[in-house]
């Protein structure tokens, strides 16, 4: 696609794929240095202990759950706590990433952890490159390169080299958003399926397709809307919805419990609200979290609710009014709205919320639009500083309830 009118393209010295590879490599070396330092700073009483290694950190936390899925599969009988409630178990983790790593492991001396980290690294590069290609059409090549650099070096960039499914999910997601932007709907059929079995979130993509279809209808005079495109959007929305609920059905069929998946997900919430045996209620998680965090931080419960409302209004105004966000195109804005609504509906926000915001990474393009070198340099510094803060707390320490990645 041609560059947008009025946006200059610098004279290219290296192919874009190689330029992105160099940016990504430098970012990964910085992250590796942070992991080495975090392992050295880990002490007795921290998550990984005084003898921690970079390898321990790379396959820690949820990486252990993915390994457990790869080795043991999924339980036919849900484990229970002493109180008779469903305990944390493998059904919270989708199968594609752990089984893909298990398939690759025999080629790497049988090391599942090495295979998982290599998948994350490769998928992270793919996601960075696709993000650049997707944003280049909207904001120009230079700004898109900066956005890719912000993404590759961002506060949560450690996810690109640990045994988590985030990198792979982001790769599928960015490919899907790129396909919608390019009106290449045929690519989306397999992408939706693999995305849905990599990480939760495909229901947000179903909502995005619904909103996108409505927007296409109202914008059909500016861009003709053919019958084939309508069929694709409707069919893809139905497919994303079906895939989004399929894991719940599979868990129910295997365990015999219709609520197996939802009860498994709710088991993690009890780490913050002990004794909570309530069922899943859409949008209740954020309300409960506002009450919990408001009380924990000394604001009071109503203070927590007020803080939540202020954050939501600020985000809404930024997505609707900020010219830097509008420059990214309607697809990125509709996806951002859809994913935030999905999080509000299903998630209980705690320290993992930073990781769960990664699918909003196309918004890095808004930070790259201002052309001031001081601004862009400042964003990079903030990204790297935030990355160290996150790695230090979650990996060098990781010994309290708000230090869980």
Short mmCIF file of C-alpha atoms in Angstrom, two decimals:
data_model
loop_
_atom_site.label_atom_id
_atom_site.label_comp_id
_atom_site.label_asym_id
_atom_site.label_seq_id
_atom_site.Cartn_x
_atom_site.Cartn_y
_atom_site.Cartn_z
CA UNK A 1 0.00 0.00 0.00
CA UNK A 2 1.22 3.57 -0.64
CA UNK A 3 2.25 5.85 2.22
CA UNK A 4 -0.48 8.23 3.42
CA UNK A 5 -0.52 11.59 1.70
CA UNK A 6 1.69 14.14 3.42
CA UNK A 7 3.83 11.61 5.27
CA UNK A 8 7.39 11.41 4.06
CA UNK A 9 9.28 8.16 3.80
CA UNK A 10 13.00 8.26 4.62
CA UNK A 11 15.46 6.91 2.11
CA UNK A 12 15.70 3.25 2.94
CA UNK A 13 19.15 1.88 3.76
CA UNK A 14 18.11 -1.57 5.00
CA UNK A 15 15.04 -3.66 4.16
CA UNK A 16 12.27 -3.10 6.75
CA UNK A 17 12.44 -6.70 7.95
CA UNK A 18 16.15 -6.32 8.73
CA UNK A 19 15.69 -2.91 10.34
CA UNK A 20 13.01 -4.33 12.63
CA UNK A 21 15.25 -7.33 13.34
CA UNK A 22 18.06 -5.05 14.51
CA UNK A 23 15.70 -3.02 16.70
CA UNK A 24 14.27 -6.21 18.15
CA UNK A 25 17.73 -7.73 18.75
CA UNK A 26 18.97 -4.67 20.65
CA UNK A 27 15.79 -4.64 22.73
CA UNK A 28 16.17 -8.34 23.56
CA UNK A 29 19.78 -7.85 24.64
CA UNK A 30 18.64 -5.09 27.01
CA UNK A 31 15.95 -7.39 28.43
CA UNK A 32 18.47 -10.22 28.79
CA UNK A 33 20.74 -7.89 30.76
CA UNK A 34 17.83 -7.04 33.05
CA UNK A 35 17.09 -10.74 33.59
CA UNK A 36 20.75 -11.42 34.44
CA UNK A 37 20.66 -8.59 36.97
CA UNK A 38 17.31 -9.73 38.39
CA UNK A 39 18.64 -13.27 38.88
CA UNK A 40 21.70 -11.88 40.66
CA UNK A 41 19.53 -9.71 42.94
CA UNK A 42 17.13 -12.52 43.85
CA UNK A 43 17.68 -13.48 47.49
CA UNK A 44 16.28 -15.82 50.10
CA UNK A 45 12.59 -15.16 50.55
CA UNK A 46 12.01 -14.00 46.98
CA UNK A 47 10.05 -15.97 44.40
CA UNK A 48 13.04 -17.69 42.81
CA UNK A 49 15.48 -17.67 45.72
CA UNK A 50 19.16 -16.87 46.10
CA UNK A 51 20.31 -19.42 43.53
CA UNK A 52 18.04 -18.14 40.74
CA UNK A 53 19.23 -18.35 37.16
CA UNK A 54 17.98 -16.66 34.00
CA UNK A 55 16.59 -20.03 32.95
CA UNK A 56 14.56 -20.23 36.16
CA UNK A 57 13.08 -16.82 35.50
CA UNK A 58 12.31 -17.61 31.87
CA UNK A 59 10.16 -20.64 32.70
CA UNK A 60 8.73 -19.32 35.97
CA UNK A 61 5.27 -18.20 36.99
CA UNK A 62 2.71 -19.16 34.29
CA UNK A 63 5.49 -20.86 32.36
CA UNK A 64 5.21 -23.64 34.91
CA UNK A 65 1.53 -24.02 34.18
CA UNK A 66 2.17 -24.22 30.42
CA UNK A 67 4.84 -26.86 31.06
CA UNK A 68 2.37 -28.78 33.23
CA UNK A 69 -0.18 -28.70 30.40
CA UNK A 70 2.43 -29.97 27.94
CA UNK A 71 3.40 -32.87 30.23
CA UNK A 72 0.13 -33.80 31.93
CA UNK A 73 -2.62 -32.38 29.74
CA UNK A 74 -5.91 -31.29 31.32
CA UNK A 75 -7.64 -32.85 34.35
CA UNK A 76 -10.80 -34.87 33.81
CA UNK A 77 -11.71 -34.16 37.42
CA UNK A 78 -11.42 -30.62 38.73
CA UNK A 79 -9.14 -30.30 41.79
CA UNK A 80 -10.76 -28.87 44.90
CA UNK A 81 -9.49 -26.81 47.82
CA UNK A 82 -10.02 -27.84 51.44
CA UNK A 83 -13.13 -25.65 51.39
CA UNK A 84 -14.55 -27.64 48.47
CA UNK A 85 -14.04 -24.89 45.88
CA UNK A 86 -12.43 -25.44 42.48
CA UNK A 87 -8.67 -24.93 42.78
CA UNK A 88 -6.27 -23.41 40.25
CA UNK A 89 -5.67 -25.87 37.42
CA UNK A 90 -4.65 -26.25 33.77
CA UNK A 91 -8.02 -25.38 32.25
CA UNK A 92 -7.14 -21.69 32.58
CA UNK A 93 -4.42 -22.10 29.93
CA UNK A 94 -5.06 -22.64 26.23
CA UNK A 95 -3.36 -25.60 24.51
CA UNK A 96 -1.67 -24.28 21.36
CA UNK A 97 1.42 -22.72 22.93
CA UNK A 98 2.39 -25.53 25.35
CA UNK A 99 1.77 -28.29 22.81
CA UNK A 100 3.61 -26.40 20.06
CA UNK A 101 6.60 -26.11 22.40
CA UNK A 102 6.27 -29.81 23.23
CA UNK A 103 6.41 -30.63 19.51
CA UNK A 104 9.53 -28.51 19.03
CA UNK A 105 11.32 -29.73 22.17
CA UNK A 106 12.63 -33.03 20.69
CA UNK A 107 14.60 -30.97 18.16
CA UNK A 108 16.25 -29.08 21.04
CA UNK A 109 17.46 -31.94 23.17
CA UNK A 110 14.08 -32.44 24.81
CA UNK A 111 14.04 -29.03 26.53
CA UNK A 112 10.46 -27.80 26.64
CA UNK A 113 11.56 -24.54 28.29
CA UNK A 114 14.05 -23.73 25.54
CA UNK A 115 11.44 -24.49 22.88
CA UNK A 116 8.87 -22.28 24.61
CA UNK A 117 11.27 -19.33 24.91
CA UNK A 118 12.34 -19.67 21.25
CA UNK A 119 8.69 -19.61 20.18
CA UNK A 120 8.17 -16.45 22.23
CA UNK A 121 11.25 -14.83 20.71
CA UNK A 122 10.28 -15.68 17.14
CA UNK A 123 6.65 -14.69 17.60
CA UNK A 124 7.72 -11.45 19.27
CA UNK A 125 9.81 -10.51 16.24
CA UNK A 126 6.91 -11.42 13.96
CA UNK A 127 4.51 -9.30 16.02
CA UNK A 128 6.93 -6.34 15.96
CA UNK A 129 7.33 -6.55 12.19
CA UNK A 130 3.60 -6.89 11.53
CA UNK A 131 2.89 -3.96 13.85
CA UNK A 132 5.33 -1.85 11.83
CA UNK A 133 3.75 -2.87 8.53
CA UNK A 134 0.24 -2.21 9.84
CA UNK A 135 1.05 1.23 11.25
CA UNK A 136 3.27 2.36 8.37
CA UNK A 137 0.24 2.80 6.14
CA UNK A 138 -1.37 5.13 8.68
CA UNK A 139 1.45 7.19 10.20
CA UNK A 140 4.40 6.79 7.83
CA UNK A 141 7.55 4.72 7.97
CA UNK A 142 9.59 6.72 10.49
CA UNK A 143 6.81 6.91 13.06
CA UNK A 144 5.99 3.24 12.53
CA UNK A 145 9.63 2.32 13.20
CA UNK A 146 9.51 4.26 16.45
CA UNK A 147 6.25 2.56 17.41
CA UNK A 148 7.89 -0.81 16.76
CA UNK A 149 10.83 0.23 18.95
CA UNK A 150 8.49 1.29 21.77
CA UNK A 151 6.71 -2.06 21.52
CA UNK A 152 9.93 -4.10 21.41
CA UNK A 153 11.44 -2.26 24.40
CA UNK A 154 8.23 -1.57 26.31
CA UNK A 155 7.60 -2.14 30.01
CA UNK A 156 6.24 -5.65 29.34
CA UNK A 157 8.90 -6.62 26.77
CA UNK A 158 10.08 -9.43 29.05
CA UNK A 159 7.13 -11.41 27.66
CA UNK A 160 9.09 -11.82 24.43
CA UNK A 161 11.63 -14.10 26.09
CA UNK A 162 9.77 -16.09 28.70
CA UNK A 163 7.61 -19.22 28.43
CA UNK A 164 4.32 -17.32 28.11
CA UNK A 165 1.82 -17.41 25.25
CA UNK A 166 1.61 -13.60 24.94
CA UNK A 167 4.04 -13.23 22.04
CA UNK A 168 2.31 -15.87 19.96
CA UNK A 169 -1.11 -14.39 20.67
CA UNK A 170 0.08 -10.91 19.70
CA UNK A 171 1.49 -12.26 16.45
CA UNK A 172 -1.87 -13.79 15.49
CA UNK A 173 -3.73 -10.69 16.67
CA UNK A 174 -1.62 -8.19 14.73
CA UNK A 175 -1.86 -10.33 11.60
CA UNK A 176 -5.64 -10.35 12.06
CA UNK A 177 -5.87 -6.57 12.52
CA UNK A 178 -3.62 -6.08 9.50
CA UNK A 179 -5.85 -8.38 7.46
CA UNK A 180 -8.94 -6.38 8.42
CA UNK A 181 -7.19 -3.11 7.57
CA UNK A 182 -6.20 -4.51 4.17
CA UNK A 183 -9.67 -6.08 3.66
CA UNK A 184 -8.03 -9.51 3.27
CA UNK A 185 -10.80 -11.37 5.06
CA UNK A 186 -9.81 -14.81 3.86
CA UNK A 187 -6.71 -14.76 6.07
CA UNK A 188 -8.87 -14.36 9.16
CA UNK A 189 -10.51 -17.79 9.16
CA UNK A 190 -7.40 -19.73 10.27
CA UNK A 191 -6.06 -16.79 12.29
CA UNK A 192 -9.18 -16.63 14.46
CA UNK A 193 -8.94 -20.33 15.24
CA UNK A 194 -5.27 -20.30 16.26
CA UNK A 195 -5.74 -17.05 18.17
CA UNK A 196 -8.65 -18.55 20.09
CA UNK A 197 -6.62 -21.55 21.26
CA UNK A 198 -3.51 -19.55 22.16
CA UNK A 199 -4.90 -17.19 24.81
CA UNK A 200 -8.30 -15.89 25.95
CA UNK A 201 -9.34 -12.82 24.02
CA UNK A 202 -10.91 -13.96 20.77
CA UNK A 203 -14.34 -12.89 22.07
CA UNK A 204 -12.98 -9.34 22.06
CA UNK A 205 -12.15 -9.86 18.40
CA UNK A 206 -15.73 -11.02 17.80
CA UNK A 207 -16.97 -7.75 19.32
CA UNK A 208 -14.45 -5.84 17.20
CA UNK A 209 -15.78 -7.48 14.03
CA UNK A 210 -19.32 -6.54 15.04
CA UNK A 211 -18.37 -2.90 15.60
CA UNK A 212 -16.29 -2.89 12.43
CA UNK A 213 -19.23 -4.23 10.44
CA UNK A 214 -21.47 -1.46 11.78
CA UNK A 215 -18.84 1.14 10.90
CA UNK A 216 -18.46 -0.29 7.38
CA UNK A 217 -22.23 -0.03 6.90
CA UNK A 218 -22.33 3.63 7.86
CA UNK A 219 -19.19 4.43 5.84
CA UNK A 220 -20.29 2.53 2.71
CA UNK A 221 -20.65 5.75 0.70
CA UNK A 222 -16.99 6.58 1.21
CA UNK A 223 -15.87 2.96 0.70
CA UNK A 224 -18.34 0.73 -1.19
CA UNK A 225 -19.55 -2.25 0.86
CA UNK A 226 -20.08 -5.31 -1.31
CA UNK A 227 -22.18 -8.37 -0.56
CA UNK A 228 -19.11 -10.61 -0.30
CA UNK A 229 -17.56 -8.35 2.35
CA UNK A 230 -20.79 -8.40 4.37
CA UNK A 231 -20.84 -12.20 4.26
CA UNK A 232 -17.21 -12.36 5.37
CA UNK A 233 -17.72 -10.00 8.32
CA UNK A 234 -20.82 -11.84 9.54
CA UNK A 235 -19.24 -15.28 9.09
CA UNK A 236 -16.02 -14.25 10.79
CA UNK A 237 -17.91 -12.73 13.70
CA UNK A 238 -19.83 -15.96 14.12
CA UNK A 239 -16.62 -17.99 13.91
CA UNK A 240 -14.86 -15.81 16.52
CA UNK A 241 -17.85 -16.14 18.85
CA UNK A 242 -17.97 -19.91 18.41
CA UNK A 243 -14.23 -20.30 18.97
CA UNK A 244 -14.41 -17.96 21.97
CA UNK A 245 -16.93 -20.18 23.76
CA UNK A 246 -15.57 -23.50 22.52
CA UNK A 247 -12.98 -23.88 25.29
CA UNK A 248 -15.72 -23.63 27.89
CA UNK A 249 -17.63 -26.37 26.07
CA UNK A 250 -14.54 -28.58 25.81
CA UNK A 251 -13.78 -28.16 29.52
CA UNK A 252 -17.39 -28.97 30.38
CA UNK A 253 -17.41 -32.11 28.23
CA UNK A 254 -14.12 -33.42 29.64
CA UNK A 255 -14.86 -32.70 33.30
CA UNK A 256 -18.62 -33.11 33.32
CA UNK A 257 -18.99 -29.68 34.95
CA UNK A 258 -20.71 -27.04 32.78
CA UNK A 259 -18.89 -24.28 34.70
CA UNK A 260 -15.45 -25.93 34.73
CA UNK A 261 -13.67 -23.14 32.87
CA UNK A 262 -15.36 -20.23 34.63
CA UNK A 263 -14.84 -21.76 38.08
CA UNK A 264 -11.20 -22.36 37.23
CA UNK A 265 -10.71 -18.74 36.23
CA UNK A 266 -12.49 -17.54 39.38
CA UNK A 267 -10.12 -19.62 41.52
CA UNK A 268 -7.34 -17.09 40.84
CA UNK A 269 -9.51 -14.25 42.12
CA UNK A 270 -9.53 -15.79 45.60
CA UNK A 271 -5.84 -14.87 45.90
CA UNK A 272 -7.07 -11.29 46.39
CA UNK A 273 -10.52 -11.89 47.90
CA UNK A 274 -10.12 -14.92 50.19
CA UNK A 275 -13.23 -17.01 50.63
CA UNK A 276 -14.97 -15.57 47.56
CA UNK A 277 -17.15 -18.40 46.30
CA UNK A 278 -19.37 -16.33 44.04
CA UNK A 279 -20.08 -17.20 40.42
CA UNK A 280 -19.13 -15.25 37.33
CA UNK A 281 -21.05 -12.02 36.78
CA UNK A 282 -20.03 -9.90 33.77
CA UNK A 283 -18.37 -6.58 34.73
CA UNK A 284 -18.45 -7.52 38.42
CA UNK A 285 -14.68 -8.13 38.55
CA UNK A 286 -13.73 -4.49 38.00
CA UNK A 287 -16.28 -3.32 40.56
CA UNK A 288 -14.99 -5.76 43.16
CA UNK A 289 -11.41 -4.77 42.36
CA UNK A 290 -12.21 -1.06 42.70
CA UNK A 291 -13.61 -1.75 46.17
CA UNK A 292 -10.63 -3.96 47.08
CA UNK A 293 -7.88 -1.65 45.84
CA UNK A 294 -9.63 1.47 47.14
CA UNK A 295 -9.64 -0.04 50.62
CA UNK A 296 -6.09 -1.39 50.29
CA UNK A 297 -4.68 1.99 49.25
CA UNK A 298 -6.56 3.95 51.91
CA UNK A 299 -8.94 5.68 49.51
CA UNK A 300 -12.03 3.93 50.78
CA UNK A 301 -14.36 1.86 48.65
CA UNK A 302 -16.05 4.87 47.08
CA UNK A 303 -12.62 6.30 46.33
CA UNK A 304 -11.81 3.13 44.40
CA UNK A 305 -15.04 3.41 42.39
CA UNK A 306 -14.34 7.08 41.65
CA UNK A 307 -10.79 6.27 40.52
CA UNK A 308 -12.13 3.57 38.18
CA UNK A 309 -14.65 5.98 36.65
CA UNK A 310 -11.97 8.65 36.13
CA UNK A 311 -9.68 6.16 34.38
CA UNK A 312 -12.48 4.92 32.13
CA UNK A 313 -13.54 8.44 31.15
CA UNK A 314 -9.93 9.45 30.43
CA UNK A 315 -9.37 6.38 28.24
CA UNK A 316 -12.65 6.95 26.42
CA UNK A 317 -11.79 10.57 25.66
CA UNK A 318 -8.30 9.61 24.46
CA UNK A 319 -9.67 6.97 22.07
CA UNK A 320 -12.42 9.25 20.81
CA UNK A 321 -10.75 12.65 20.66
CA UNK A 322 -6.93 12.45 20.71
CA UNK A 323 -5.63 13.25 17.19
CA UNK A 324 -2.62 10.95 17.69
CA UNK A 325 -4.97 8.02 18.31
CA UNK A 326 -7.30 8.98 15.47
CA UNK A 327 -4.31 8.94 13.13
CA UNK A 328 -3.95 5.18 13.69
CA UNK A 329 -7.17 4.43 11.85
CA UNK A 330 -10.60 3.20 12.80
CA UNK A 331 -9.53 -0.44 13.02
CA UNK A 332 -7.06 0.17 15.85
CA UNK A 333 -9.54 2.38 17.70
CA UNK A 334 -12.40 -0.12 17.40
CA UNK A 335 -10.14 -2.96 18.49
CA UNK A 336 -8.99 -0.95 21.50
CA UNK A 337 -12.57 -0.25 22.54
CA UNK A 338 -13.57 -3.88 22.02
CA UNK A 339 -10.68 -5.27 24.03
CA UNK A 340 -11.22 -2.84 26.90
CA UNK A 341 -14.91 -3.74 27.06
CA UNK A 342 -13.92 -7.41 27.08
CA UNK A 343 -11.50 -6.85 29.98
CA UNK A 344 -14.13 -4.91 31.89
CA UNK A 345 -16.56 -7.78 31.39
CA UNK A 346 -14.36 -10.73 32.39
CA UNK A 347 -11.28 -9.63 34.34
CA UNK A 348 -10.51 -8.91 37.99
CA UNK A 349 -7.70 -6.30 37.75
CA UNK A 350 -4.60 -6.95 39.82
CA UNK A 351 -0.89 -6.88 39.05
CA UNK A 352 -1.39 -9.01 35.93
CA UNK A 353 -3.46 -6.22 34.38
CA UNK A 354 -0.29 -4.72 32.86
CA UNK A 355 0.35 -7.95 30.96
CA UNK A 356 -3.27 -8.19 29.89
CA UNK A 357 -3.04 -4.73 28.34
CA UNK A 358 -0.46 -5.94 25.80
CA UNK A 359 -3.10 -6.49 23.07
CA UNK A 360 -3.55 -2.70 23.09
CA UNK A 361 0.02 -2.33 21.79
CA UNK A 362 -1.02 -0.85 18.40
CA UNK A 363 -1.64 2.31 20.44
CA UNK A 364 2.13 2.73 20.65
CA UNK A 365 1.67 4.36 17.27
CA UNK A 366 0.02 7.32 18.99
CA UNK A 367 3.18 7.88 21.07
CA UNK A 368 5.28 7.76 17.90
CA UNK A 369 3.31 10.38 15.94
CA UNK A 370 4.92 13.45 17.59
CA UNK A 371 8.12 14.09 15.63
CA UNK A 372 10.20 15.68 18.37
CA UNK A 373 13.37 13.63 18.93
CA UNK A 374 13.24 14.63 22.59
CA UNK A 375 9.74 13.18 22.90
CA UNK A 376 10.58 9.93 21.15
CA UNK A 377 13.82 9.56 23.07
CA UNK A 378 11.97 10.23 26.31
CA UNK A 379 9.40 7.53 25.50
CA UNK A 380 12.19 5.01 24.87
CA UNK A 381 13.82 5.88 28.20
CA UNK A 382 10.47 5.52 29.97
CA UNK A 383 9.89 2.16 28.27
CA UNK A 384 13.26 0.78 29.36
CA UNK A 385 12.88 2.15 32.89
CA UNK A 386 9.41 0.64 33.15
CA UNK A 387 10.73 -2.66 31.88
CA UNK A 388 13.37 -2.82 34.61
CA UNK A 389 10.82 -1.86 37.29
CA UNK A 390 8.55 -4.66 36.13
CA UNK A 391 11.29 -7.31 35.87
CA UNK A 392 12.77 -6.33 39.24
CA UNK A 393 9.44 -6.55 41.04
CA UNK A 394 8.03 -9.62 39.31
CA UNK A 395 11.21 -11.69 38.95
CA UNK A 396 13.92 -10.42 41.33
CA UNK A 397 11.30 -10.11 44.08
CA UNK A 398 7.88 -11.58 43.29
CA UNK A 399 7.18 -12.20 46.95
CA UNK A 400 3.95 -10.32 47.60
CA UNK A 401 0.44 -10.20 46.15
CA UNK A 402 1.05 -7.24 43.82
CA UNK A 403 4.26 -8.69 42.33
CA UNK A 404 2.66 -11.34 40.12
CA UNK A 405 3.18 -10.96 36.34
#
